Amino acid sequence: MLLTIDIGNTNITLGVFDGNNIIHSWRLSTEITRTEDEYGVFLKNLLKEINSEKQINQAIISSVVVQLTEKLQIALKKYMGIDSLVVSHKLKMNVTLKTDSPSQVGADRIANACAAAYLYSAPAIVVDFGTATSFDIVDKNNEFIGGIITAGMKIQAEALSSKTSKLPKLNIEAPEHAIGRNTIDAMLSGIVRGHAAMIDGLISECENELGSKATIIATGGYSSVISKYLRRKFDYISPDLTLIGAKILFDMNK
């Protein structure tokens, strides 16, 4: 079995694959201060709970947090005896990185692009709702040509709360009406509906540059929150897209 690990700025997502099927997944908070021993014990116990500890013999890590990449590699080796593969621009992949600096493309974006090219028709646009909201774009030739990165909804909510003393902290969910009749609803409408309007506009601009309609795939924690407020609906919502992309990369490089 294969363990896939996606280390983001806010969350670490893990998935266990049995063949091509993801059979278990977890989402944890990213904690830079945890040691490799803490992560090792945690992973071992987590897998023991689903009786998969001894069946996991392979692993791949997609990480945008450099401080944690090595810690997880050490933890996997020390506690599970696994040498893990790390996603980077150097791997063999089913897309060509056609950006100014391929070495600077985030591992999660590489995984998203590979999954989009493998699973869906190109051109494709992946909208990933993480700490940032990113657009990962694969053209008709299966070339990853770049994308867009903007502040995610959680960052927007935290910025409003921290920079404006009278405004409360928010749980992100859309109010019933666009026009908020109280402060919280006004803020949430701006964050959620404003984000949806931004995504609609950016998808339109990207398709104009691509020269055709694209397959639109959403992933990340807030994809289901935002989808109902879009004029151009997502073609697919794939919560595990980044993990699937890591699995594809592992298979191509093992």
Coordinates of C-alpha atoms in Angstrom, one line a residue:
M1 CA 0.0 0.0 0.0
L2 CA 1.0 3.6 -0.6
L3 CA 0.9 6.5 1.8
T4 CA 0.5 9.9 0.2
I5 CA 1.2 13.0 2.3
D6 CA 0.4 16.6 1.2
I7 CA 2.0 19.2 3.5
G8 CA 0.3 22.6 3.2
N9 CA 0.7 25.8 5.1
T10 CA -2.4 25.2 7.1
N11 CA -3.2 21.4 6.9
I12 CA -1.4 18.1 6.3
T13 CA -3.5 15.7 4.3
L14 CA -2.8 12.0 4.2
G15 CA -4.2 9.3 2.1
V16 CA -3.7 5.5 1.9
F17 CA -4.0 3.9 -1.5
D18 CA -4.7 0.2 -2.1
G19 CA -4.0 -0.1 -5.8
N20 CA -5.7 2.9 -7.5
N21 CA -8.2 3.4 -4.8
I22 CA -7.9 5.8 -1.8
I23 CA -9.2 3.8 1.1
H24 CA -8.5 6.2 4.0
S25 CA -7.7 9.9 4.3
W26 CA -7.1 12.4 7.1
R27 CA -6.6 16.1 7.5
L28 CA -4.4 17.4 10.3
S29 CA -3.2 20.8 11.4
T30 CA 0.3 21.8 10.1
E31 CA 2.6 22.1 13.2
I32 CA 6.1 23.2 12.3
T33 CA 7.3 22.8 15.9
R34 CA 6.6 19.0 16.0
T35 CA 9.7 16.8 15.9
E36 CA 10.3 14.0 13.5
D37 CA 9.7 11.6 16.5
E38 CA 6.4 13.2 17.3
Y39 CA 5.3 12.8 13.6
G40 CA 6.7 9.3 13.5
V41 CA 4.7 8.1 16.5
F42 CA 1.6 10.0 15.3
L43 CA 1.7 8.3 11.8
K44 CA 2.4 4.9 13.3
N45 CA -0.6 5.1 15.6
L46 CA -2.8 6.6 13.0
L47 CA -2.2 3.7 10.6
K48 CA -2.4 1.2 13.4
E49 CA -6.0 2.3 14.0
I50 CA -7.0 1.2 10.5
N51 CA -4.8 -2.0 10.6
S52 CA -2.6 -0.7 7.8
E53 CA 0.6 -0.1 9.7
K54 CA 2.4 -3.2 8.4
Q55 CA 0.8 -3.0 4.9
I56 CA 2.2 0.5 4.1
N57 CA 5.5 0.0 2.3
Q58 CA 5.7 3.0 0.1
A59 CA 5.3 6.8 0.5
I60 CA 5.4 10.0 -1.4
I61 CA 5.4 13.5 0.0
S62 CA 4.1 16.7 -1.6
S63 CA 5.2 19.7 0.5
V64 CA 5.2 23.4 0.4
V65 CA 6.6 23.7 3.9
V66 CA 10.4 23.1 3.6
Q67 CA 10.9 22.7 7.3
L68 CA 8.6 19.7 7.5
T69 CA 9.6 17.8 4.4
E70 CA 12.8 16.4 5.9
K71 CA 11.0 15.8 9.3
L72 CA 8.4 13.6 7.6
Q73 CA 11.0 11.8 5.6
I74 CA 13.0 11.0 8.7
A75 CA 9.8 9.9 10.6
L76 CA 8.8 7.5 7.8
K77 CA 12.3 6.0 7.7
K78 CA 12.8 5.7 11.4
Y79 CA 9.4 4.5 12.5
M80 CA 8.1 2.6 9.4
G81 CA 11.3 1.7 7.5
I82 CA 10.1 3.6 4.4
D83 CA 12.2 5.6 2.0
S84 CA 9.8 8.3 0.7
L85 CA 9.7 10.0 -2.7
V86 CA 9.4 13.8 -2.7
V87 CA 7.4 15.6 -5.4
S88 CA 9.5 18.1 -7.3
H89 CA 10.1 19.5 -10.9
K90 CA 12.8 16.8 -11.3
L91 CA 10.4 13.9 -11.4
K92 CA 9.2 12.2 -14.5
M93 CA 5.6 13.4 -15.1
N94 CA 2.7 13.4 -17.6
V95 CA 2.8 17.2 -18.1
T96 CA 5.6 19.5 -19.2
L97 CA 6.3 22.4 -16.9
K98 CA 6.3 25.4 -19.2
T99 CA 6.8 28.2 -16.7
D100 CA 9.6 30.7 -16.4
S101 CA 11.2 28.8 -13.4
P102 CA 10.0 25.2 -13.2
S103 CA 12.0 24.7 -10.0
Q104 CA 9.8 27.3 -8.2
V105 CA 6.5 25.5 -9.0
G106 CA 5.0 24.3 -5.8
A107 CA 4.7 20.5 -5.3
D108 CA 1.0 20.7 -4.7
R109 CA 0.5 22.5 -8.0
I110 CA 2.6 19.9 -9.9
A111 CA 0.5 17.1 -8.4
N112 CA -2.8 19.0 -9.3
A113 CA -1.6 19.5 -12.9
C114 CA -0.6 15.8 -13.2
A115 CA -4.0 14.6 -11.8
A116 CA -5.9 17.0 -14.1
A117 CA -4.0 15.9 -17.2
Y118 CA -4.5 12.2 -16.3
L119 CA -8.1 12.3 -15.3
Y120 CA -9.8 15.0 -17.3
S121 CA -9.8 16.5 -20.8
A122 CA -7.4 19.4 -21.5
P123 CA -7.2 22.3 -21.4
A124 CA -8.0 22.2 -17.7
I125 CA -8.0 24.6 -14.8
V126 CA -7.7 23.4 -11.2
V127 CA -9.0 25.8 -8.6
D128 CA -7.4 24.8 -5.3
F129 CA -8.9 26.3 -2.1
G130 CA -6.1 26.2 0.5
T131 CA -4.5 28.9 2.5
A132 CA -4.2 30.6 -0.8
T133 CA -6.6 30.1 -3.7
S134 CA -4.6 29.0 -6.7
F135 CA -5.4 28.3 -10.3
D136 CA -3.2 25.6 -11.9
I137 CA -3.6 25.6 -15.7
V138 CA -2.8 22.8 -18.2
D139 CA -3.2 23.7 -21.8
K140 CA -4.4 21.5 -24.7
N141 CA -0.9 20.1 -25.2
N142 CA -0.7 18.9 -21.5
E143 CA 1.7 21.7 -20.7
F144 CA 1.5 23.3 -17.2
I145 CA 1.7 26.9 -18.3
G146 CA 1.3 28.5 -14.8
G147 CA -1.7 30.0 -13.1
I148 CA -2.9 32.5 -10.5
I149 CA -2.3 32.7 -6.8
T150 CA -4.5 34.9 -4.5
A151 CA -5.4 35.2 -0.9
G152 CA -7.7 32.4 0.2
M153 CA -11.0 32.9 2.1
K154 CA -9.5 32.1 5.5
I155 CA -6.8 34.7 5.0
Q156 CA -9.4 37.3 4.0
A157 CA -11.5 36.5 7.1
E158 CA -8.5 36.6 9.4
A159 CA -7.3 39.9 7.8
L160 CA -10.7 41.5 8.3
S161 CA -10.9 40.4 12.0
S162 CA -7.3 41.3 12.9
K163 CA -7.0 44.6 11.1
T164 CA -10.4 46.0 12.1
S165 CA -10.9 46.1 15.9
K166 CA -14.7 46.1 16.0
L167 CA -15.1 43.1 13.5
P168 CA -15.5 39.6 14.9
K169 CA -13.7 36.4 14.0
L170 CA -15.6 34.4 11.4
N171 CA -16.5 30.8 10.5
I172 CA -16.6 30.8 6.7
E173 CA -20.1 30.2 5.4
A174 CA -22.3 32.2 3.1
P175 CA -25.3 34.1 4.4
E176 CA -28.6 33.7 2.8
H177 CA -28.6 37.1 1.1
A178 CA -26.0 39.0 -0.8
I179 CA -26.9 42.2 1.1
G180 CA -25.8 41.7 4.7
R181 CA -28.2 43.2 7.2
N182 CA -25.6 42.9 10.0
T183 CA -21.8 43.1 10.2
I184 CA -21.1 39.4 10.2
D185 CA -23.4 38.7 7.2
A186 CA -21.9 41.6 5.3
M187 CA -18.4 40.3 5.9
L188 CA -19.2 36.7 4.9
S189 CA -21.1 37.9 1.8
G190 CA -18.0 39.8 0.8
I191 CA -15.7 36.9 1.4
V192 CA -17.7 34.1 -0.1
R193 CA -19.7 35.8 -2.9
G194 CA -16.8 38.1 -3.6
H195 CA -14.5 35.1 -4.0
A196 CA -17.0 33.4 -6.3
A197 CA -17.2 36.5 -8.5
M198 CA -13.4 36.7 -8.6
I199 CA -13.2 33.0 -9.7
D200 CA -15.8 33.5 -12.4
G201 CA -13.9 36.5 -13.7
L202 CA -10.5 34.8 -13.6
I203 CA -11.8 31.6 -15.3
S204 CA -13.2 33.7 -18.1
E205 CA -9.9 35.6 -18.6
C206 CA -7.9 32.3 -18.5
E207 CA -10.2 30.7 -21.1
N208 CA -9.8 33.8 -23.3
E209 CA -6.0 33.3 -23.2
L210 CA -6.3 29.5 -23.7
G211 CA -8.5 30.1 -26.7
S212 CA -11.1 27.6 -25.7
K213 CA -13.3 26.4 -22.9
A214 CA -11.5 24.5 -20.2
T215 CA -12.4 21.7 -17.8
I216 CA -12.8 23.3 -14.4
I217 CA -11.8 21.1 -11.4
A218 CA -12.1 22.3 -7.8
T219 CA -10.2 20.8 -4.8
G220 CA -9.5 21.9 -1.3
G221 CA -11.6 22.5 1.8
Y222 CA -13.8 25.4 0.7
S223 CA -14.7 24.1 -2.8
S224 CA -18.2 23.0 -1.8
V225 CA -18.8 26.2 0.1
I226 CA -18.1 28.4 -3.0
S227 CA -19.6 26.2 -5.7
K228 CA -23.2 27.2 -5.4
Y229 CA -22.4 30.9 -5.9
L230 CA -20.6 30.5 -9.2
R231 CA -22.1 31.5 -12.5
R232 CA -19.7 29.1 -14.3
K233 CA -20.1 25.9 -12.3
F234 CA -17.2 23.5 -11.6
D235 CA -17.2 20.6 -13.9
Y236 CA -15.8 18.4 -11.1
I237 CA -15.1 18.7 -7.4
S238 CA -12.3 16.3 -6.3
P239 CA -11.3 16.7 -2.6
D240 CA -8.4 14.3 -3.0
L241 CA -7.0 15.6 -6.3
T242 CA -3.6 16.5 -4.9
L243 CA -3.2 13.1 -3.3
I244 CA -4.3 11.4 -6.5
G245 CA -1.7 13.5 -8.4
A246 CA 1.0 12.4 -6.0
K247 CA 0.0 8.8 -6.5
I248 CA 0.3 9.3 -10.3
L249 CA 3.7 10.7 -9.9
F250 CA 4.8 7.9 -7.6
D251 CA 3.7 5.3 -10.2
M252 CA 5.6 7.1 -12.9
N253 CA 8.8 7.2 -10.9
K254 CA 9.0 4.0 -8.9

